[in-house]
Tab-separated table of C-alpha atoms in Angstrom:
chain	number	residue	atom	x	y	z
B	1	MET	CA	21.340	-12.513	-20.686
B	2	ILE	CA	23.861	-11.425	-18.022
B	3	SER	CA	27.285	-9.839	-17.921
B	4	PRO	CA	30.103	-12.330	-18.598
B	5	ASN	CA	32.029	-11.023	-15.559
B	6	ILE	CA	29.385	-12.181	-13.086
B	7	PRO	CA	30.128	-15.581	-11.479
B	8	ARG	CA	27.494	-18.265	-11.968
B	9	LEU	CA	26.816	-21.817	-10.915
B	10	SER	CA	25.028	-22.600	-14.158
B	11	THR	CA	23.695	-20.721	-17.145
B	12	ASP	CA	20.846	-19.272	-15.114
B	13	THR	CA	22.273	-18.890	-11.582
B	14	ILE	CA	24.489	-16.207	-10.060
B	15	SER	CA	26.313	-17.117	-6.852
B	16	VAL	CA	27.332	-14.008	-4.932
B	17	PRO	CA	30.776	-14.702	-3.388
B	18	ALA	CA	31.594	-13.940	0.240
B	19	ALA	CA	33.533	-10.850	-0.850
B	20	GLY	CA	30.421	-9.481	-2.526
B	21	LEU	CA	29.386	-8.521	-6.017
B	22	THR	CA	28.744	-5.076	-7.511
B	23	ILE	CA	26.334	-4.333	-10.354
B	24	SER	CA	26.709	-0.890	-11.921
B	25	ASP	CA	25.108	-1.427	-15.338
B	26	PRO	CA	21.710	-2.802	-16.396
B	27	ILE	CA	21.145	-6.551	-16.623
B	28	TYR	CA	18.388	-7.531	-19.067
B	29	ILE	CA	16.651	-10.809	-18.311
B	30	TYR	CA	14.896	-12.728	-21.081
B	31	GLY	CA	14.990	-16.230	-19.592
B	32	LYS	CA	15.289	-17.298	-15.954
B	33	LEU	CA	17.883	-15.859	-13.580
B	34	LYS	CA	18.358	-16.944	-9.968
B	35	ILE	CA	20.645	-15.115	-7.530
B	36	VAL	CA	21.875	-16.759	-4.323
B	37	GLY	CA	24.973	-16.462	-2.158
B	38	GLU	CA	26.481	-15.431	1.136
B	39	GLY	CA	28.065	-12.132	0.155
B	40	PRO	CA	26.497	-8.696	-0.314
B	41	LEU	CA	25.015	-7.701	-3.654
B	42	ASN	CA	25.833	-4.020	-4.220
B	43	ILE	CA	23.763	-2.104	-6.767
B	44	THR	CA	25.041	1.329	-7.722
B	45	GLY	CA	25.293	3.789	-10.609
B	46	ARG	CA	23.182	2.544	-13.513
B	47	GLY	CA	22.860	-0.909	-11.992
B	48	ARG	CA	19.425	-2.478	-12.274
B	49	PHE	CA	17.573	-5.562	-13.442
B	50	VAL	CA	15.158	-5.341	-16.373
B	51	VAL	CA	12.769	-8.295	-16.457
B	52	GLU	CA	11.253	-8.726	-19.896
B	53	GLU	CA	8.025	-10.471	-20.865
B	54	ASN	CA	7.895	-14.167	-19.856
B	55	ALA	CA	11.216	-13.920	-17.980
B	56	VAL	CA	11.798	-14.813	-14.304
B	57	LEU	CA	14.059	-13.142	-11.734
B	58	GLU	CA	14.490	-14.961	-8.427
B	59	ILE	CA	16.623	-13.671	-5.527
B	60	ASN	CA	16.846	-15.781	-2.359
B	61	GLY	CA	18.672	-15.122	0.910
B	62	VAL	CA	20.861	-12.265	-0.313
B	63	SER	CA	21.932	-9.038	1.413
B	64	ILE	CA	21.265	-6.272	-1.113
B	65	PHE	CA	22.706	-2.762	-0.721
B	66	ILE	CA	21.479	-0.011	-3.051
B	67	SER	CA	23.339	3.311	-3.107
B	68	GLY	CA	24.770	5.944	-5.411
B	69	LEU	CA	22.139	5.432	-8.101
B	70	SER	CA	22.538	7.574	-11.205
B	71	GLU	CA	19.962	10.335	-11.619
B	72	MET	CA	18.477	9.198	-14.935
B	73	GLU	CA	15.779	11.002	-16.921
B	74	THR	CA	12.877	8.528	-16.938
B	75	ALA	CA	11.183	6.767	-14.035
B	76	ASP	CA	11.951	3.400	-15.660
B	77	ASP	CA	15.666	4.184	-15.541
B	78	ARG	CA	15.360	5.047	-11.846
B	79	THR	CA	13.949	1.625	-10.909
B	80	VAL	CA	16.226	-1.092	-9.519
B	81	VAL	CA	14.013	-4.023	-10.600
B	82	LEU	CA	12.026	-2.959	-13.654
B	83	MET	CA	9.205	-5.294	-14.635
B	84	ASN	CA	8.308	-5.116	-18.338
B	85	GLY	CA	6.514	-8.417	-17.835
B	86	GLY	CA	7.409	-11.791	-16.420
B	87	GLU	CA	7.764	-12.893	-12.820
B	88	LEU	CA	9.668	-11.662	-9.766
B	89	ARG	CA	10.421	-13.851	-6.745
B	90	LEU	CA	12.076	-12.244	-3.732
B	91	GLN	CA	12.388	-14.289	-0.549
B	92	ASP	CA	14.395	-14.062	2.674
B	93	ASN	CA	16.475	-11.099	1.503
B	94	THR	CA	17.621	-7.956	3.297
B	95	VAL	CA	17.349	-4.827	1.141
B	96	VAL	CA	18.950	-1.601	2.385
B	97	VAL	CA	18.626	1.571	0.303
B	98	ASP	CA	20.856	4.591	0.924
B	99	VAL	CA	19.675	7.230	-1.552
B	100	VAL	CA	19.415	10.832	-0.364
B	101	TYR	CA	16.364	12.954	-1.148
B	102	ASP	CA	17.410	15.908	-3.333
B	103	GLN	CA	15.221	18.989	-2.824
B	104	GLU	CA	16.592	20.554	-6.028
B	105	LYS	CA	15.062	17.708	-8.058
B	106	SER	CA	11.666	18.198	-6.427
B	107	ARG	CA	8.776	19.731	-8.346
B	108	ARG	CA	7.002	20.730	-5.140
B	109	LEU	CA	7.850	22.565	-1.960
B	110	ALA	CA	6.359	19.748	0.127
B	111	PRO	CA	8.376	16.581	-0.616
B	112	TRP	CA	5.879	14.299	1.131
B	113	ASP	CA	3.267	15.062	-1.562
B	114	GLU	CA	5.524	14.048	-4.449
B	115	ALA	CA	6.225	10.581	-5.814
B	116	PRO	CA	9.712	9.275	-5.025
B	117	ARG	CA	12.484	9.662	-7.564
B	118	PHE	CA	13.550	6.014	-7.245
B	119	TRP	CA	11.735	2.703	-6.814
B	120	VAL	CA	13.095	-0.654	-5.723
B	121	VAL	CA	10.500	-2.546	-7.821
B	122	ALA	CA	8.183	-1.023	-10.445
B	123	SER	CA	6.361	-1.929	-13.636
B	124	GLY	CA	7.874	-0.503	-16.816
B	125	MET	CA	6.043	1.690	-19.294
B	126	SER	CA	6.729	-0.610	-22.258
B	127	GLY	CA	5.123	-3.517	-20.425
B	128	ARG	CA	2.110	-1.411	-19.482
B	129	LYS	CA	1.516	-0.365	-23.080
B	130	LYS	CA	1.584	-4.008	-24.207
B	131	HIS	CA	-0.642	-5.092	-21.285
B	132	ALA	CA	2.094	-7.566	-20.373
B	133	SER	CA	1.424	-10.011	-17.556
B	134	ILE	CA	3.384	-9.414	-14.336
B	135	LYS	CA	3.436	-11.726	-11.331
B	136	VAL	CA	5.315	-11.162	-8.086
B	137	LYS	CA	6.024	-13.218	-5.001
B	138	VAL	CA	7.700	-11.102	-2.332
B	139	LYS	CA	7.969	-13.007	0.934
B	140	ASN	CA	9.805	-12.686	4.258
B	141	ASN	CA	12.137	-9.873	3.211
B	142	LYS	CA	13.318	-6.880	5.220
B	143	PHE	CA	13.355	-3.538	3.354
B	144	GLU	CA	14.894	-0.424	4.876
B	145	SER	CA	15.424	3.070	3.487
B	146	LYS	CA	18.095	5.112	5.236
B	147	ASN	CA	16.687	8.476	4.125
B	148	ILE	CA	13.210	9.976	4.253
B	149	TYR	CA	11.275	10.871	1.044
B	150	SER	CA	13.941	9.407	-1.250
B	151	VAL	CA	12.756	6.016	-2.467
B	152	GLY	CA	9.638	3.863	-2.804
B	153	ALA	CA	9.491	0.090	-2.404
B	154	ILE	CA	6.976	-1.590	-4.773
B	155	ASN	CA	4.924	0.180	-7.465
B	156	LEU	CA	3.074	-2.074	-9.914
B	157	SER	CA	0.520	-0.484	-12.222
B	158	ILE	CA	-1.256	-1.042	-15.521
B	159	LYS	CA	-1.701	2.700	-16.032
B	160	THR	CA	-0.041	4.472	-18.953
B	161	GLY	CA	-1.212	7.998	-18.143
B	162	ALA	CA	-2.587	10.252	-15.443
B	163	ALA	CA	-6.250	9.262	-15.874
B	164	PRO	CA	-7.590	7.136	-12.999
B	165	LEU	CA	-8.677	3.560	-13.478
B	166	ASN	CA	-12.348	2.885	-14.126
B	167	ALA	CA	-14.582	-0.118	-14.755
B	168	LYS	CA	-13.490	-0.347	-18.399
B	169	ASN	CA	-9.896	-1.104	-17.367
B	170	ILE	CA	-10.785	-4.393	-15.735
B	171	ILE	CA	-10.135	-6.356	-18.955
B	172	ASN	CA	-6.480	-5.256	-18.905
B	173	MET	CA	-5.656	-6.227	-15.323
B	174	LYS	CA	-2.751	-8.646	-15.568
B	175	ILE	CA	-0.720	-7.735	-12.475
B	176	GLY	CA	-1.005	-10.200	-9.607
B	177	GLY	CA	0.804	-12.084	-6.905
B	178	GLU	CA	1.599	-12.030	-3.205
B	179	VAL	CA	3.453	-9.692	-0.860
B	180	GLU	CA	3.591	-11.575	2.449
B	181	GLY	CA	5.474	-11.436	5.728
B	182	ASN	CA	7.811	-8.560	4.855
B	183	LYS	CA	9.065	-5.621	6.931
B	184	PHE	CA	9.279	-2.088	5.501
B	185	TYR	CA	10.930	0.859	7.246
B	186	ASN	CA	11.078	4.539	6.247
B	187	PHE	CA	10.002	4.296	2.595
B	188	HIS	CA	8.198	6.977	0.597
B	189	GLY	CA	5.531	4.704	-0.856
B	190	VAL	CA	5.520	1.045	0.148
B	191	ILE	CA	3.205	-1.395	-1.675
B	192	LYS	CA	1.040	-0.478	-4.670
B	193	PHE	CA	-0.965	-2.702	-6.999
B	194	GLU	CA	-2.806	-0.361	-9.350
B	195	GLY	CA	-5.017	-2.456	-11.576
B	196	GLY	CA	-4.214	-5.779	-9.948
B	197	GLU	CA	-6.044	-9.079	-10.141
B	198	ASN	CA	-5.745	-11.968	-7.683
B	199	VAL	CA	-3.510	-9.996	-5.321
B	200	LEU	CA	-2.693	-10.895	-1.705
B	201	VAL	CA	-0.981	-8.401	0.615
B	202	SER	CA	-0.774	-9.994	4.056
B	203	ASP	CA	1.154	-10.213	7.321
B	204	ASN	CA	3.499	-7.339	6.498
B	205	PHE	CA	4.935	-4.931	9.077
B	206	LEU	CA	5.194	-1.278	7.988
B	207	MET	CA	6.883	1.305	10.212
B	208	LYS	CA	7.112	5.089	9.603
B	209	ASN	CA	6.529	5.147	5.853
B	210	SER	CA	5.309	8.301	4.093
B	211	TYR	CA	3.304	9.026	0.897
B	212	PHE	CA	1.279	5.780	0.836
B	213	ASN	CA	1.605	2.548	2.784
B	214	ILE	CA	-0.604	-0.033	1.071
B	215	ALA	CA	-2.432	1.193	-2.035
B	216	ALA	CA	-4.439	-1.045	-4.327
B	217	SER	CA	-7.114	-1.150	-6.969
B	218	GLY	CA	-8.479	-3.883	-9.170
B	219	ASN	CA	-10.293	-7.189	-8.954
B	220	LYS	CA	-10.008	-9.874	-6.275
B	221	ILE	CA	-7.693	-7.924	-3.971
B	222	ALA	CA	-7.073	-9.202	-0.419
B	223	ILE	CA	-5.320	-6.906	2.087
B	224	GLN	CA	-5.148	-8.881	5.310
B	225	ASP	CA	-3.454	-8.950	8.713
B	226	ASN	CA	-0.918	-6.183	8.113
B	227	GLU	CA	0.563	-4.074	10.926
B	228	ILE	CA	0.855	-0.428	9.843
B	229	ARG	CA	2.401	1.977	12.362
B	230	TYR	CA	2.694	5.740	11.923
B	231	PRO	CA	1.592	5.836	8.267
B	232	GLY	CA	2.541	9.179	6.794
B	233	ASN	CA	5.541	9.422	9.112
B	234	GLY	CA	4.297	12.729	10.507
B	235	THR	CA	3.628	14.271	7.088
B	236	THR	CA	0.748	12.738	5.115
B	237	GLY	CA	-0.332	9.256	4.135
B	238	ASP	CA	-3.159	6.771	4.627
B	239	GLY	CA	-2.787	3.346	6.133
B	240	ILE	CA	-4.625	1.646	3.253
B	241	THR	CA	-5.735	3.479	0.105
B	242	VAL	CA	-8.016	2.290	-2.686
B	243	LEU	CA	-7.968	4.469	-5.826
B	244	GLY	CA	-9.948	4.023	-9.029
B	245	ILE	CA	-11.762	0.693	-8.850
B	246	MET	CA	-12.225	-2.231	-6.487
B	247	VAL	CA	-14.349	-5.322	-7.160
B	248	ASP	CA	-14.801	-8.592	-5.213
B	249	SER	CA	-12.168	-7.628	-2.654
B	250	GLU	CA	-11.537	-7.666	1.089
B	251	ILE	CA	-9.638	-5.497	3.576
B	252	SER	CA	-9.519	-7.364	6.877
B	253	GLY	CA	-7.572	-7.917	10.073
B	254	ASN	CA	-5.229	-4.948	9.657
B	255	ASN	CA	-3.914	-2.852	12.562
B	256	ILE	CA	-3.377	0.819	11.700
B	257	TYR	CA	-1.873	3.010	14.403
B	258	ALA	CA	-1.377	6.794	14.643
B	259	GLY	CA	-1.752	7.653	10.975
B	260	SER	CA	-1.235	11.056	9.398
B	261	CYS	CA	-4.352	10.799	7.228
B	262	TYR	CA	-7.210	8.288	6.842
B	263	GLY	CA	-6.876	4.809	8.272
B	264	ILE	CA	-8.629	3.237	5.268
B	265	TRP	CA	-9.614	5.481	2.358
B	266	ILE	CA	-11.847	4.122	-0.405
B	267	ASN	CA	-11.678	6.838	-3.092
B	268	VAL	CA	-13.033	5.285	-6.273
B	269	SER	CA	-15.151	5.698	-9.364
B	270	HIS	CA	-16.405	2.105	-9.128
B	271	ALA	CA	-16.636	-0.342	-6.233
B	272	SER	CA	-18.754	-3.442	-5.705
B	273	ASN	CA	-18.684	-6.390	-3.323
B	274	VAL	CA	-16.005	-4.890	-1.078
B	275	ILE	CA	-15.746	-6.105	2.525
B	276	ILE	CA	-13.948	-4.091	5.220
B	277	LYS	CA	-13.913	-6.096	8.437
B	278	ASP	CA	-11.992	-6.919	11.621
B	279	ASN	CA	-9.605	-3.957	11.321
B	280	LEU	CA	-8.223	-1.963	14.271
B	281	ILE	CA	-7.687	1.747	13.567
B	282	VAL	CA	-6.301	3.837	16.426
B	283	ASN	CA	-5.347	7.497	16.980
B	284	GLY	CA	-5.390	8.756	13.398
B	285	ILE	CA	-5.604	12.470	12.670
B	286	THR	CA	-8.685	12.162	10.408
B	287	SER	CA	-11.495	9.620	9.966
B	288	ALA	CA	-10.731	5.946	10.501
B	289	ILE	CA	-12.659	4.723	7.422
B	290	TYR	CA	-13.629	7.127	4.645
B	291	VAL	CA	-15.591	6.217	1.503
B	292	SER	CA	-15.701	8.859	-1.214
B	293	ASN	CA	-16.035	9.346	-4.932
B	294	GLY	CA	-13.384	11.943	-5.547
B	295	ILE	CA	-12.409	10.649	-8.984
B	296	VAL	CA	-14.055	12.431	-11.887
B	297	GLU	CA	-15.334	9.687	-14.183
B	298	SER	CA	-18.540	9.076	-16.106
B	299	ASP	CA	-19.071	5.626	-14.571
B	300	LYS	CA	-19.268	6.732	-10.935
B	301	ASP	CA	-20.768	3.810	-9.086
B	302	ILE	CA	-20.096	2.744	-5.508
B	303	ASN	CA	-22.576	-0.029	-4.853
B	304	GLY	CA	-22.086	-2.746	-2.288
B	305	ILE	CA	-19.626	-2.183	0.582
B	306	ILE	CA	-19.822	-3.971	3.938
B	307	ILE	CA	-18.072	-2.365	6.926
B	308	ASP	CA	-18.287	-4.921	9.736
B	309	ASN	CA	-16.730	-5.664	13.131
B	310	ASN	CA	-13.996	-3.032	13.015
B	311	VAL	CA	-12.609	-1.306	16.130
B	312	MET	CA	-11.962	2.436	15.850
B	313	THR	CA	-10.735	4.520	18.758
B	314	GLY	CA	-9.120	7.897	19.355
B	315	ASN	CA	-9.323	9.148	15.773
B	316	SER	CA	-9.691	12.908	15.361
B	317	GLY	CA	-12.230	12.498	12.565
B	318	PHE	CA	-15.285	10.277	12.442
B	319	ALA	CA	-15.050	6.550	12.981
B	320	ILE	CA	-16.750	6.064	9.607
B	321	ALA	CA	-17.466	8.770	7.026
B	322	ILE	CA	-19.437	8.009	3.855
B	323	GLN	CA	-19.452	10.674	1.162
B	324	ASN	CA	-20.910	8.637	-1.722
B	325	GLY	CA	-22.315	5.215	-2.424
B	326	ARG	CA	-25.324	2.913	-2.340
B	327	ASN	CA	-25.974	-0.307	-0.442
B	328	ILE	CA	-23.329	0.405	2.176
B	329	GLU	CA	-23.830	-1.688	5.320
B	330	ILE	CA	-22.246	-0.527	8.597
B	331	THR	CA	-22.644	-3.303	11.167
B	332	ASN	CA	-21.214	-4.570	14.461
B	333	ASN	CA	-18.421	-2.001	14.733
B	334	ASN	CA	-16.964	-0.746	18.029
B	335	PHE	CA	-16.239	2.944	18.657
B	336	GLU	CA	-14.568	4.971	21.388
B	337	GLY	CA	-13.424	8.561	21.464
B	338	ASN	CA	-13.564	9.424	17.758
B	339	ALA	CA	-14.843	12.741	16.338
B	340	PRO	CA	-14.598	14.742	19.585
B	341	GLY	CA	-17.228	17.467	19.745
B	342	PHE	CA	-19.576	15.808	17.241
B	343	PRO	CA	-22.836	14.087	18.218
B	344	ALA	CA	-22.199	10.847	16.294
B	345	GLN	CA	-19.395	8.470	15.371
B	346	ILE	CA	-20.745	7.906	11.846
B	347	MET	CA	-21.152	10.642	9.234
B	348	LYS	CA	-22.896	10.462	5.862
B	349	SER	CA	-23.619	12.984	3.156
B	350	ASP	CA	-26.956	13.375	1.405
B	351	LEU	CA	-25.439	11.467	-1.543
B	352	ALA	CA	-24.884	8.276	0.463
B	353	GLU	CA	-27.367	5.451	1.056
B	354	ILE	CA	-26.404	3.390	4.095
B	355	THR	CA	-27.858	0.941	6.610
B	356	VAL	CA	-26.588	0.903	10.192
B	357	SER	CA	-27.048	-1.770	12.877
B	358	GLY	CA	-25.360	-3.500	15.786
B	359	ASN	CA	-22.670	-0.873	16.441
B	360	ILE	CA	-21.454	-0.199	19.994
B	361	SER	CA	-19.728	2.799	21.578
B	362	ALA	CA	-17.890	3.134	24.875
B	363	LYS	CA	-18.379	6.332	26.843
B	364	LYS	CA	-15.169	8.260	27.192
B	365	LEU	CA	-13.907	7.925	30.749
B	366	THR	CA	-13.610	11.029	32.949
B	367	PRO	CA	-12.642	11.187	36.649
B	368	GLU	CA	-16.085	12.558	37.548
B	369	TRP	CA	-17.915	9.804	35.677
B	370	ALA	CA	-15.673	7.106	37.166
B	371	GLU	CA	-16.346	8.309	40.712
B	372	GLU	CA	-20.088	8.190	40.170
B	373	HIS	CA	-20.046	4.801	38.452
B	374	ALA	CA	-17.248	3.042	40.299
B	375	LEU	CA	-18.652	-0.402	39.567
B	376	TYR	CA	-19.105	0.291	35.866
B	377	ARG	CA	-16.073	2.193	34.722
B	378	HIS	CA	-16.663	1.540	31.032
B	379	ALA	CA	-20.190	2.383	29.958
B	380	THR	CA	-21.103	0.850	26.621
B	381	TYR	CA	-24.231	1.510	24.609
B	382	ASP	CA	-25.749	0.758	21.238
B	383	ASP	CA	-24.673	3.491	18.873
B	384	ASN	CA	-26.275	3.537	15.444
B	385	SER	CA	-26.614	7.293	15.315
B	386	VAL	CA	-25.587	9.022	12.105
B	387	LEU	CA	-24.723	12.652	11.484
B	388	SER	CA	-26.090	13.654	8.071
B	389	LEU	CA	-24.379	16.511	6.270
B	390	GLN	CA	-25.050	18.123	2.932
């Protein structure tokens, strides 16, 4: 199961000594492996963990340094923890990645639009093809990338090709678990559950990450109470992205500040019973919440989204923009200073069917207005106006 040169406390435990331990070749895990210890765990060259179906990898309280990874051909070979199935438990670790972005390996001129070459954790293609079950518990870790555009953090998906997920895929969703209380700095792609079921992403702190920050699709997804600052890192990237399908899910209590694309983007072929509530979205360069059907599928159906009690201020686009969908309720939201130059904070296309009630706007403060209304420096008013566009 593991290299004979690695020290262990028992048949399924590695104790990292104070002097540290280096892994430069793959370790395949078929049973249960636990890693603990006071010294640094250095992963370099071809070093990686491959977790096979029904296996368990647990790493607790370890300082992990990842550098000098070999430039292998397949994405699976460029993943430090490759999940072909089984369970991953990471808790109370520090993970530092020092992998330099190589422009010569890029397929595009704009590196921020391209997936990273390396991942810290990702699902393997063999597991996806077998529809293997994957469960993760990632809690109270600190992840830091030393170099921009070079590496992503967590990428778990049931997809085996480029086609987006649709309603038919729901029977194959076997990726689940929790990502809670972690800190992520400077990654190119942070947390993705693509085709997840019973997923919780909560109480994480994300700072200056590009590409995507939190991306999810699936059934029974909860994205709650995350702090997302500068998503896109000055290039491009949403705070929270939903792609493909979302059913019986909630996005709530998240703070998204100064993003380089949408605050929350719902871009799906199928969505039902989705609640977006109690989020704070501030100073983004586009719309705070955007619902669209940009995925070309035969089962296009967005039916049943509630957008309630969110606060949106200072976004260059609309507070809420709805391109497609039916039975979309927009209620009790608070607006200030979004969509400058437009007559409304909410925009809908002719393809969208929405109901609007209980929303409030604050008048943008100017010196002239403040002088005239010295006793009432913040004018608030009911604002259920909608700009309809073709």
